[in-house]
XYZ file of C-alpha atoms in Angstrom:
571
model
C -40.586 3.270 -26.251
C -38.529 0.122 -25.742
C -36.335 -1.482 -23.151
C -36.275 -0.181 -19.622
C -39.624 1.482 -18.791
C -39.079 5.159 -18.797
C -40.467 6.742 -15.624
C -43.764 8.690 -15.793
C -43.877 12.308 -14.667
C -44.692 12.706 -11.200
C -46.177 16.158 -10.801
C -44.625 19.500 -10.671
C -41.099 19.746 -9.163
C -40.279 22.301 -6.590
C -38.319 25.302 -7.696
C -34.683 24.463 -8.621
C -35.345 20.679 -8.816
C -34.190 19.106 -12.142
C -37.319 18.568 -14.259
C -37.017 16.610 -17.540
C -40.010 15.215 -19.383
C -40.678 11.626 -18.320
C -38.669 11.834 -15.226
C -39.883 10.255 -11.944
C -39.449 11.745 -8.508
C -36.980 9.817 -6.311
C -39.343 9.756 -3.375
C -37.713 10.998 -0.086
C -34.464 11.737 -1.761
C -36.227 14.339 -4.059
C -37.819 15.825 -0.934
C -34.481 16.249 0.659
C -33.124 17.859 -2.480
C -36.030 20.351 -2.497
C -35.384 21.277 1.061
C -31.655 21.838 0.361
C -32.434 23.938 -2.655
C -34.923 25.977 -0.760
C -32.316 26.564 1.856
C -29.873 27.772 -0.627
C -32.403 30.077 -2.071
C -33.286 31.339 1.325
C -29.583 31.912 2.019
C -29.142 33.782 -1.054
C -32.222 35.961 -0.198
C -30.619 36.824 3.119
C -27.875 38.687 1.056
C -30.569 41.354 0.174
C -30.961 40.180 -3.397
C -33.411 37.888 -5.270
C -31.187 35.365 -7.028
C -31.510 35.075 -10.765
C -33.975 32.290 -11.928
C -36.715 33.177 -9.343
C -38.356 35.811 -11.577
C -41.995 35.197 -12.705
C -42.147 33.048 -15.845
C -41.698 35.074 -19.171
C -39.573 37.895 -17.540
C -35.779 38.433 -17.943
C -33.623 38.065 -14.992
C -33.055 41.341 -13.313
C -29.486 42.641 -13.014
C -29.416 43.654 -9.310
C -26.366 44.682 -7.331
C -26.028 43.508 -3.605
C -26.002 46.172 -1.050
C -22.402 47.385 -0.098
C -20.560 44.990 1.997
C -22.495 41.868 0.943
C -21.350 39.135 -1.336
C -22.852 37.834 -4.572
C -24.838 34.605 -4.117
C -22.509 31.851 -5.127
C -19.354 33.998 -4.894
C -17.928 32.405 -1.629
C -14.463 30.924 -1.966
C -13.565 27.282 -1.161
C -10.167 27.920 0.565
C -8.986 29.380 3.920
C -10.635 28.677 7.246
C -13.999 29.839 5.813
C -14.020 27.666 2.840
C -15.428 24.483 4.391
C -18.368 26.438 5.825
C -19.158 27.743 2.389
C -18.790 24.311 0.858
C -20.990 22.353 3.336
C -24.362 23.248 2.211
C -23.390 23.262 -1.447
C -21.895 19.684 -1.000
C -25.107 18.537 0.619
C -27.098 19.894 -2.218
C -24.784 18.410 -4.864
C -24.759 14.935 -3.124
C -28.538 14.888 -2.919
C -28.792 15.885 -6.646
C -26.363 13.162 -7.589
C -28.551 10.552 -5.837
C -31.679 11.891 -7.212
C -30.339 12.029 -10.729
C -29.036 8.435 -10.608
C -32.348 7.085 -9.178
C -34.198 8.762 -12.062
C -31.686 7.203 -14.557
C -32.329 3.779 -13.038
C -29.696 1.971 -14.876
C -26.192 2.195 -16.488
C -27.157 4.881 -19.001
C -30.266 6.943 -19.729
C -32.849 5.264 -22.007
C -32.728 7.990 -24.651
C -31.530 8.477 -28.251
C -28.643 10.981 -28.509
C -30.749 13.702 -29.839
C -33.429 13.319 -27.082
C -30.832 13.661 -24.431
C -29.170 16.686 -26.170
C -32.501 18.406 -26.166
C -33.073 17.816 -22.609
C -29.587 18.992 -21.628
C -30.052 22.134 -23.649
C -33.460 22.845 -22.082
C -32.215 22.261 -18.594
C -28.966 24.359 -19.164
C -31.135 27.375 -20.270
C -33.476 27.000 -17.416
C -30.809 26.667 -14.576
C -30.343 30.061 -12.958
C -28.988 31.313 -9.686
C -28.634 29.328 -6.586
C -30.695 26.524 -8.212
C -28.162 25.941 -10.965
C -25.777 23.629 -8.908
C -28.421 21.091 -7.768
C -30.374 21.295 -11.002
C -27.459 20.718 -13.352
C -25.788 18.225 -10.994
C -29.014 16.146 -11.057
C -28.938 16.406 -14.899
C -25.388 15.285 -15.089
C -26.144 12.272 -12.974
C -29.187 11.335 -14.904
C -27.458 11.658 -18.232
C -24.211 9.987 -17.377
C -22.925 6.471 -18.182
C -22.326 5.030 -14.643
C -19.218 2.969 -14.501
C -20.202 1.816 -11.025
C -23.224 0.115 -12.536
C -22.232 -3.643 -13.223
C -23.908 -3.365 -16.616
C -21.518 -0.534 -17.677
C -18.516 -2.346 -18.956
C -17.477 -0.956 -22.393
C -14.285 0.999 -21.750
C -11.301 1.506 -19.536
C -13.503 3.802 -17.606
C -13.328 3.049 -13.924
C -15.768 3.746 -10.934
C -13.526 5.732 -8.726
C -13.137 4.925 -5.091
C -15.045 7.247 -2.728
C -11.923 7.877 -0.794
C -10.105 8.947 -3.935
C -12.944 11.236 -4.763
C -12.875 12.810 -1.326
C -9.179 13.444 -1.620
C -9.764 15.035 -5.025
C -12.373 17.400 -3.555
C -9.710 18.758 -1.152
C -7.423 19.315 -4.175
C -10.353 21.247 -5.882
C -10.992 23.323 -2.775
C -7.320 24.289 -2.231
C -6.357 24.425 -5.977
C -2.566 23.989 -5.733
C -0.643 24.242 -9.042
C 2.349 22.027 -9.443
C 4.456 24.355 -11.524
C 6.132 26.069 -8.670
C 6.712 25.425 -4.972
C 5.157 28.584 -3.714
C 1.804 27.550 -5.399
C 1.969 24.019 -3.895
C 4.494 23.687 -0.963
C 3.060 20.371 0.384
C 1.807 18.932 -2.821
C 5.202 19.407 -4.442
C 6.835 17.120 -1.856
C 4.005 14.625 -1.905
C 4.196 14.230 -5.570
C 7.929 13.631 -5.403
C 7.489 10.955 -2.609
C 4.549 9.313 -4.480
C 6.566 9.070 -7.761
C 9.521 7.546 -5.882
C 7.059 4.923 -4.532
C 5.656 4.169 -7.947
C 9.055 4.061 -9.482
C 9.912 1.330 -6.949
C 6.744 -0.497 -7.855
C 7.852 -0.652 -11.530
C 11.376 -1.916 -10.432
C 13.294 1.427 -11.013
C 16.057 2.593 -8.642
C 16.718 5.798 -6.980
C 17.893 7.449 -10.072
C 14.470 7.349 -11.531
C 12.311 10.489 -12.225
C 8.713 11.162 -13.308
C 5.703 13.413 -13.376
C 1.906 13.128 -13.097
C 0.244 13.416 -16.586
C -3.316 13.686 -18.042
C -2.957 10.034 -19.046
C -1.414 7.548 -21.510
C -1.552 9.872 -24.584
C 0.561 12.534 -22.826
C 2.909 9.958 -21.281
C 3.437 8.279 -24.555
C 4.166 11.709 -26.125
C 6.790 12.413 -23.454
C 8.400 8.989 -23.906
C 8.789 9.448 -27.655
C 9.901 13.026 -27.192
C 12.788 11.948 -24.980
C 13.429 9.040 -27.447
C 13.795 11.435 -30.314
C 15.989 13.805 -28.434
C 18.299 11.303 -27.106
C 18.651 8.843 -30.036
C 18.529 11.324 -32.871
C 20.714 13.722 -30.886
C 23.304 11.022 -30.310
C 23.500 10.108 -34.136
C 23.337 13.715 -35.454
C 25.452 15.434 -32.787
C 22.790 17.983 -32.500
C 20.454 19.354 -29.704
C 17.179 18.170 -31.190
C 14.887 19.994 -28.783
C 16.624 23.317 -29.883
C 17.460 22.758 -33.605
C 14.626 20.509 -34.658
C 14.567 17.239 -36.476
C 17.296 16.995 -39.108
C 16.145 17.310 -42.609
C 18.907 15.181 -43.767
C 20.394 11.808 -42.415
C 18.748 8.457 -41.807
C 14.958 8.368 -41.658
C 13.682 7.927 -38.045
C 11.541 4.876 -37.257
C 9.320 3.876 -34.296
C 8.325 0.230 -33.733
C 5.083 -0.734 -32.126
C 2.641 -3.537 -32.335
C -0.299 -3.413 -34.829
C -2.507 -3.423 -31.728
C -0.745 -0.604 -29.869
C -2.709 2.539 -28.905
C -3.282 5.178 -31.510
C -1.522 7.792 -29.483
C 1.875 6.420 -30.714
C 1.056 7.607 -34.208
C -0.252 10.837 -32.810
C 2.878 11.508 -30.925
C 5.026 10.802 -33.940
C 3.012 13.377 -35.935
C 3.277 15.991 -33.176
C 7.016 15.363 -32.790
C 7.714 16.015 -36.512
C 8.616 12.437 -37.305
C 5.304 11.852 -39.178
C 2.781 9.090 -38.532
C 4.484 7.138 -41.390
C 7.508 6.839 -39.230
C 5.632 4.249 -37.071
C 6.206 0.672 -38.211
C 3.349 -1.705 -37.209
C 4.719 -5.039 -35.996
C 2.859 -8.282 -36.466
C 0.831 -9.753 -33.618
C -0.550 -13.198 -32.661
C -4.251 -14.170 -32.220
C -4.273 -12.579 -28.745
C -2.928 -9.405 -30.217
C 0.606 -9.834 -28.555
C 3.502 -8.530 -30.462
C 5.546 -11.226 -31.977
C 9.359 -11.057 -31.172
C 10.310 -12.502 -34.539
C 8.370 -10.004 -36.354
C 10.006 -7.172 -34.334
C 13.459 -8.579 -34.926
C 12.800 -8.781 -38.774
C 11.338 -5.093 -38.822
C 14.387 -3.789 -36.989
C 16.775 -5.714 -39.241
C 15.113 -4.447 -42.385
C 15.282 -0.818 -40.893
C 19.082 -1.118 -40.291
C 19.648 -2.652 -43.760
C 17.831 0.161 -45.377
C 20.032 2.839 -43.502
C 17.178 3.980 -41.345
C 17.287 4.957 -37.711
C 15.421 2.973 -35.036
C 14.424 5.661 -32.584
C 12.209 3.765 -30.353
C 10.516 0.415 -29.569
C 7.163 0.860 -27.954
C 5.703 -2.192 -26.130
C 2.322 -2.433 -24.830
C 1.558 -3.785 -21.392
C -2.286 -4.165 -21.637
C -3.683 -3.479 -25.048
C -6.995 -1.687 -25.040
C -9.024 -4.330 -26.654
C -7.686 -7.542 -25.093
C -5.329 -6.616 -22.170
C -2.462 -8.489 -23.796
C 1.109 -7.821 -22.693
C 3.858 -7.704 -25.287
C 6.999 -9.831 -24.615
C 8.761 -7.181 -22.528
C 12.263 -8.890 -22.007
C 12.556 -9.753 -25.699
C 11.486 -6.109 -26.624
C 13.992 -4.599 -24.319
C 16.811 -6.797 -25.642
C 16.007 -5.981 -29.252
C 15.798 -2.256 -28.597
C 19.178 -2.301 -26.959
C 20.652 -4.412 -29.683
C 19.736 -1.688 -32.212
C 20.270 1.385 -29.933
C 16.736 2.353 -29.774
C 14.869 3.806 -26.750
C 12.513 1.325 -25.032
C 9.129 2.650 -23.844
C 6.408 0.619 -22.303
C 2.801 1.802 -22.564
C 1.358 0.196 -19.278
C -1.443 2.642 -19.038
C -3.869 -0.348 -18.537
C -1.708 -3.092 -17.458
C 0.302 -1.221 -14.979
C -2.359 -1.989 -12.469
C -1.246 -5.559 -12.646
C 1.822 -4.517 -10.593
C -0.600 -4.262 -7.606
C -1.389 -7.889 -7.761
C 0.944 -10.771 -6.701
C -0.976 -13.007 -9.083
C -0.708 -10.689 -12.224
C 2.540 -8.823 -11.600
C 4.706 -11.450 -13.415
C 2.944 -10.491 -16.580
C 5.037 -7.290 -16.522
C 8.414 -8.949 -15.922
C 10.804 -6.701 -17.873
C 9.064 -3.504 -17.417
C 12.013 -2.403 -15.145
C 14.201 -2.587 -18.342
C 12.264 0.181 -20.137
C 13.762 3.588 -20.531
C 10.372 5.109 -19.784
C 6.855 3.874 -18.791
C 3.365 5.065 -18.916
C 0.808 4.268 -16.104
C -2.828 5.309 -15.676
C -4.349 5.087 -12.298
C -7.744 6.194 -13.650
C -7.976 2.655 -15.081
C -6.876 -0.268 -12.852
C -6.312 2.161 -9.914
C -9.823 3.609 -9.479
C -9.003 7.247 -9.369
C -10.803 10.159 -10.827
C -9.635 11.309 -14.183
C -6.868 12.361 -14.593
C -4.273 10.254 -12.853
C -1.657 9.404 -15.433
C 1.985 8.721 -14.491
C 5.180 9.048 -16.602
C 8.381 7.598 -15.221
C 11.997 7.420 -16.660
C 14.616 4.920 -15.450
C 17.381 7.602 -15.378
C 16.692 11.099 -14.428
C 19.490 12.428 -16.659
C 17.462 11.414 -19.721
C 15.010 14.196 -18.801
C 17.393 16.829 -19.773
C 15.658 18.124 -22.956
C 12.490 18.945 -20.853
C 14.400 21.228 -18.491
C 12.928 24.679 -18.308
C 13.679 27.736 -16.363
C 11.184 30.689 -15.962
C 12.332 33.532 -13.678
C 8.753 34.134 -12.395
C 8.301 30.434 -11.452
C 11.524 28.683 -10.675
C 14.458 30.952 -10.538
C 17.813 29.215 -9.960
C 18.551 30.926 -6.683
C 15.212 29.849 -5.199
C 16.201 26.223 -6.009
C 19.654 26.657 -4.548
C 17.982 28.068 -1.333
C 15.862 24.787 -1.034
C 12.668 25.743 -2.931
C 12.220 22.874 -5.469
C 10.208 23.051 -8.699
C 8.515 20.404 -10.810
C 8.148 22.701 -13.860
C 11.012 20.946 -15.837
C 9.249 17.464 -15.523
C 6.095 18.312 -17.266
C 4.894 19.383 -20.772
C 2.375 21.470 -18.923
C 2.664 24.683 -16.815
C -0.359 24.930 -14.673
C -1.010 21.543 -13.295
C -3.371 20.145 -10.725
C -2.273 18.083 -7.786
C -3.665 14.880 -9.335
C -1.180 12.769 -7.510
C -2.906 13.563 -3.999
C -5.836 11.183 -4.579
C -3.411 8.423 -5.535
C -1.310 9.031 -2.539
C -4.309 8.969 -0.152
C -5.565 5.785 -1.721
C -2.209 3.975 -1.429
C -1.907 4.954 2.207
C -5.559 3.875 2.789
C -5.586 0.475 1.096
C -1.909 -0.179 0.494
C -0.636 -2.294 -2.380
C -2.168 -5.440 -0.757
C -5.697 -3.906 -0.683
C -5.571 -2.486 -4.133
C -4.178 -5.825 -5.298
C -7.266 -7.511 -4.005
C -9.443 -5.167 -6.072
C -7.339 -6.048 -9.185
C -7.692 -9.757 -8.512
C -11.376 -9.349 -8.111
C -11.762 -7.722 -11.466
C -9.515 -10.558 -13.045
C -11.733 -13.143 -11.418
C -14.727 -11.478 -12.853
C -13.264 -11.529 -16.423
C -12.453 -15.220 -16.033
C -15.931 -16.004 -14.929
C -17.359 -13.788 -17.802
C -15.266 -15.667 -20.396
C -16.567 -19.101 -19.001
C -20.160 -17.769 -19.277
C -19.611 -16.730 -22.965
C -18.065 -20.211 -23.801
C -21.133 -21.858 -22.217
C -23.690 -19.669 -24.022
C -25.244 -21.117 -27.170
C -25.375 -17.725 -28.994
C -22.053 -16.165 -27.916
C -18.499 -16.846 -29.170
C -15.369 -15.935 -27.247
C -12.281 -14.556 -29.101
C -9.665 -15.343 -26.413
C -9.314 -15.940 -22.778
C -8.777 -12.735 -20.722
C -5.232 -11.775 -19.655
C -6.265 -8.813 -17.428
C -9.883 -7.858 -17.043
C -11.117 -7.462 -20.641
C -12.181 -9.951 -23.419
C -13.648 -9.859 -26.755
C -16.668 -12.006 -27.943
C -19.591 -11.788 -30.299
C -23.204 -12.683 -30.799
C -23.638 -15.483 -33.399
C -26.974 -15.114 -35.293
C -29.089 -18.139 -35.955
C -28.055 -19.985 -39.045
C -27.506 -23.470 -40.559
C -23.692 -23.299 -40.411
C -23.545 -23.013 -36.579
C -21.285 -20.632 -34.709
C -18.666 -18.980 -36.683
C -20.203 -19.914 -39.987
C -22.933 -17.340 -40.502
C -22.842 -14.680 -43.061
C -19.987 -12.437 -41.795
C -21.430 -9.112 -42.997
C -24.769 -10.022 -41.353
C -22.989 -11.016 -38.172
C -21.029 -7.813 -38.089
C -24.162 -5.744 -38.706
C -26.150 -7.533 -35.995
C -23.359 -7.096 -33.447
C -22.890 -3.430 -34.146
C -26.673 -2.789 -33.895
C -27.330 -4.812 -30.770
C -24.873 -2.581 -28.951
C -26.731 0.568 -30.071
C -30.101 -1.059 -29.069
C -28.681 -1.681 -25.456
C -27.686 1.956 -25.195
C -30.939 3.279 -26.719
C -32.931 1.130 -24.225
C -30.726 2.018 -21.337
C -29.993 -1.539 -20.448
C -26.173 -1.890 -20.806
C -22.960 -0.203 -21.982
C -20.863 -2.798 -23.960
C -17.804 -2.045 -26.011
C -17.446 -2.549 -29.751
C -14.203 -3.016 -31.764
C -12.760 -4.748 -34.806
C -10.034 -7.306 -35.010
C -6.989 -6.520 -37.078
C -7.188 -7.397 -40.724
C -9.432 -6.785 -43.717
C -12.948 -7.723 -44.807
C -16.142 -8.534 -42.862
C -16.321 -10.811 -39.876
C -14.071 -8.805 -37.637
C -16.570 -6.928 -35.384
C -16.342 -7.854 -31.876
C -18.081 -6.870 -28.594
C -15.935 -5.997 -25.656
C -16.399 -6.260 -21.874
C -13.833 -4.176 -19.820
C -14.528 -5.252 -16.097
C -13.276 -2.643 -13.691
C -15.930 -2.810 -10.927
C -14.456 -4.911 -8.084
C -17.884 -5.108 -6.492
C -19.628 -6.660 -9.376
C -20.450 -10.405 -9.243
C -20.339 -13.262 -11.875
C -24.212 -13.098 -11.760
C -23.939 -9.450 -12.784
C -21.805 -10.453 -15.771
C -24.123 -13.189 -16.769
C -26.950 -10.758 -16.615
C -25.148 -8.557 -18.990
C -24.375 -11.365 -21.355
C -28.086 -12.278 -21.383
C -28.948 -8.748 -22.266
C -26.491 -8.873 -25.159
C -27.986 -12.167 -26.381
C -31.498 -10.726 -26.023
C -30.678 -7.633 -28.032
C -29.014 -9.757 -30.736
C -32.119 -11.800 -31.038
C -34.267 -8.691 -31.184
C -32.102 -7.389 -34.043
C -32.297 -10.648 -35.885
C -36.093 -10.518 -35.585
C -36.107 -6.894 -36.762
C -34.060 -7.666 -39.780
C -36.645 -10.462 -40.680
C -39.720 -8.274 -40.278
C -41.054 -7.695 -43.761
C -42.309 -4.275 -42.744
């Protein structure tokens, strides 16, 4: 075994306590977990049944029915006035299990090979029965998770959610409102409407804006391109595209986005019947920012060829570098060619919370539609995507009427419905945690968290520049940056064998995962050939410190050196 020392077994666990080979007890916390589990088992026993999972080893669970008038163990409901009482002991058990599992993990990710972890999960899943299943599997989940709250977990746009947002989300889970009709979510319907109006104002839209909560940027981008298709192709063809479909004749539709844009743009084009080949990649600069001259040239060639520019999709916060495309220039060119202008601000939309960074998004208010993700630079539980349009009338092609959900006479009588704003029918009240967070911290408080992560990225980039074995790709724009480990060689940084450098950087990341030391991202720069592999830090933990980032970079350098030595070992 290498890397972080794996904990030794600490004796036989009490019934129901997560038990995986090599796991250590978490002291008093494990004792508390045992007590809670024992309490749950005793509570189940009071119903007159022995819960599954307490049979002697080697026997099959007995299928016993509770006496008349008693409830099955674990069958209590979470709503109504009795719900909190049913939840309280279960939540205590789950919270203790979360803490116990995280303590056993002891770092940002479990120190295991994927196959080892899969075997442990399968074993625990098979063994978890009855009232012990909740704490046992919760502990397993915590042990086997990549923890974005750990400062050394910094690979992806995977944020550590705020505790207040998680508490709010628990209320949503308990009450289970569905946003497709007013009579399933009376208060949540109004709260989502108010929240979206506030977020539209943050973007710079006026009172005529509209929007909806989504599962994230992929769904939001799909909606933006759907409306673009229906509006632009409908205008040119004189047909109602959402009813009649994409015309088989006429000018070929084209969508323009940068070569560094999210892959969901191509996916949306495929789903909408335009085809992935309809997406034209536009040239970018060294920082992966779309070049206005390249966009102008691509649009001009499209028009000269008799093709139809359906949409220009600009990115405000690319996944790899956080770069923001030139939004005012993109808006002007889209308008000049009659194309819909959509801004994918799933990552960069969080900059709107910061006085320091908000100017990066100047021009976003010119977009016909915008994607935002609050489960990135908003510290919300997944999913917390937002889709907004500048003018509500452009939503017309999504309008739907279902007699059993939103009959017209109900709406005329003052019972509003959000059904016609979403691609989904059943939909959680995901906006509630955002609303609670905004009211708790305000834009100013959230902006301070954004600035803290930006400061962390700047400090991390400075530490890379100062490190003899690391090479920075470009200064951070938001909270992410690319870099790489430079192996020892006679040519100095940047002059090593590019294939070997790529191989070592890819392998060192896996070494860090295998040893449970750190979670670092990996990507490739646009282009062809070797030498393009880069490591990535995406810093979304506002409570991490520059020393944490330096510790992470030291771990990267140490893993790189270990990979070099492993490659030189004649064995």
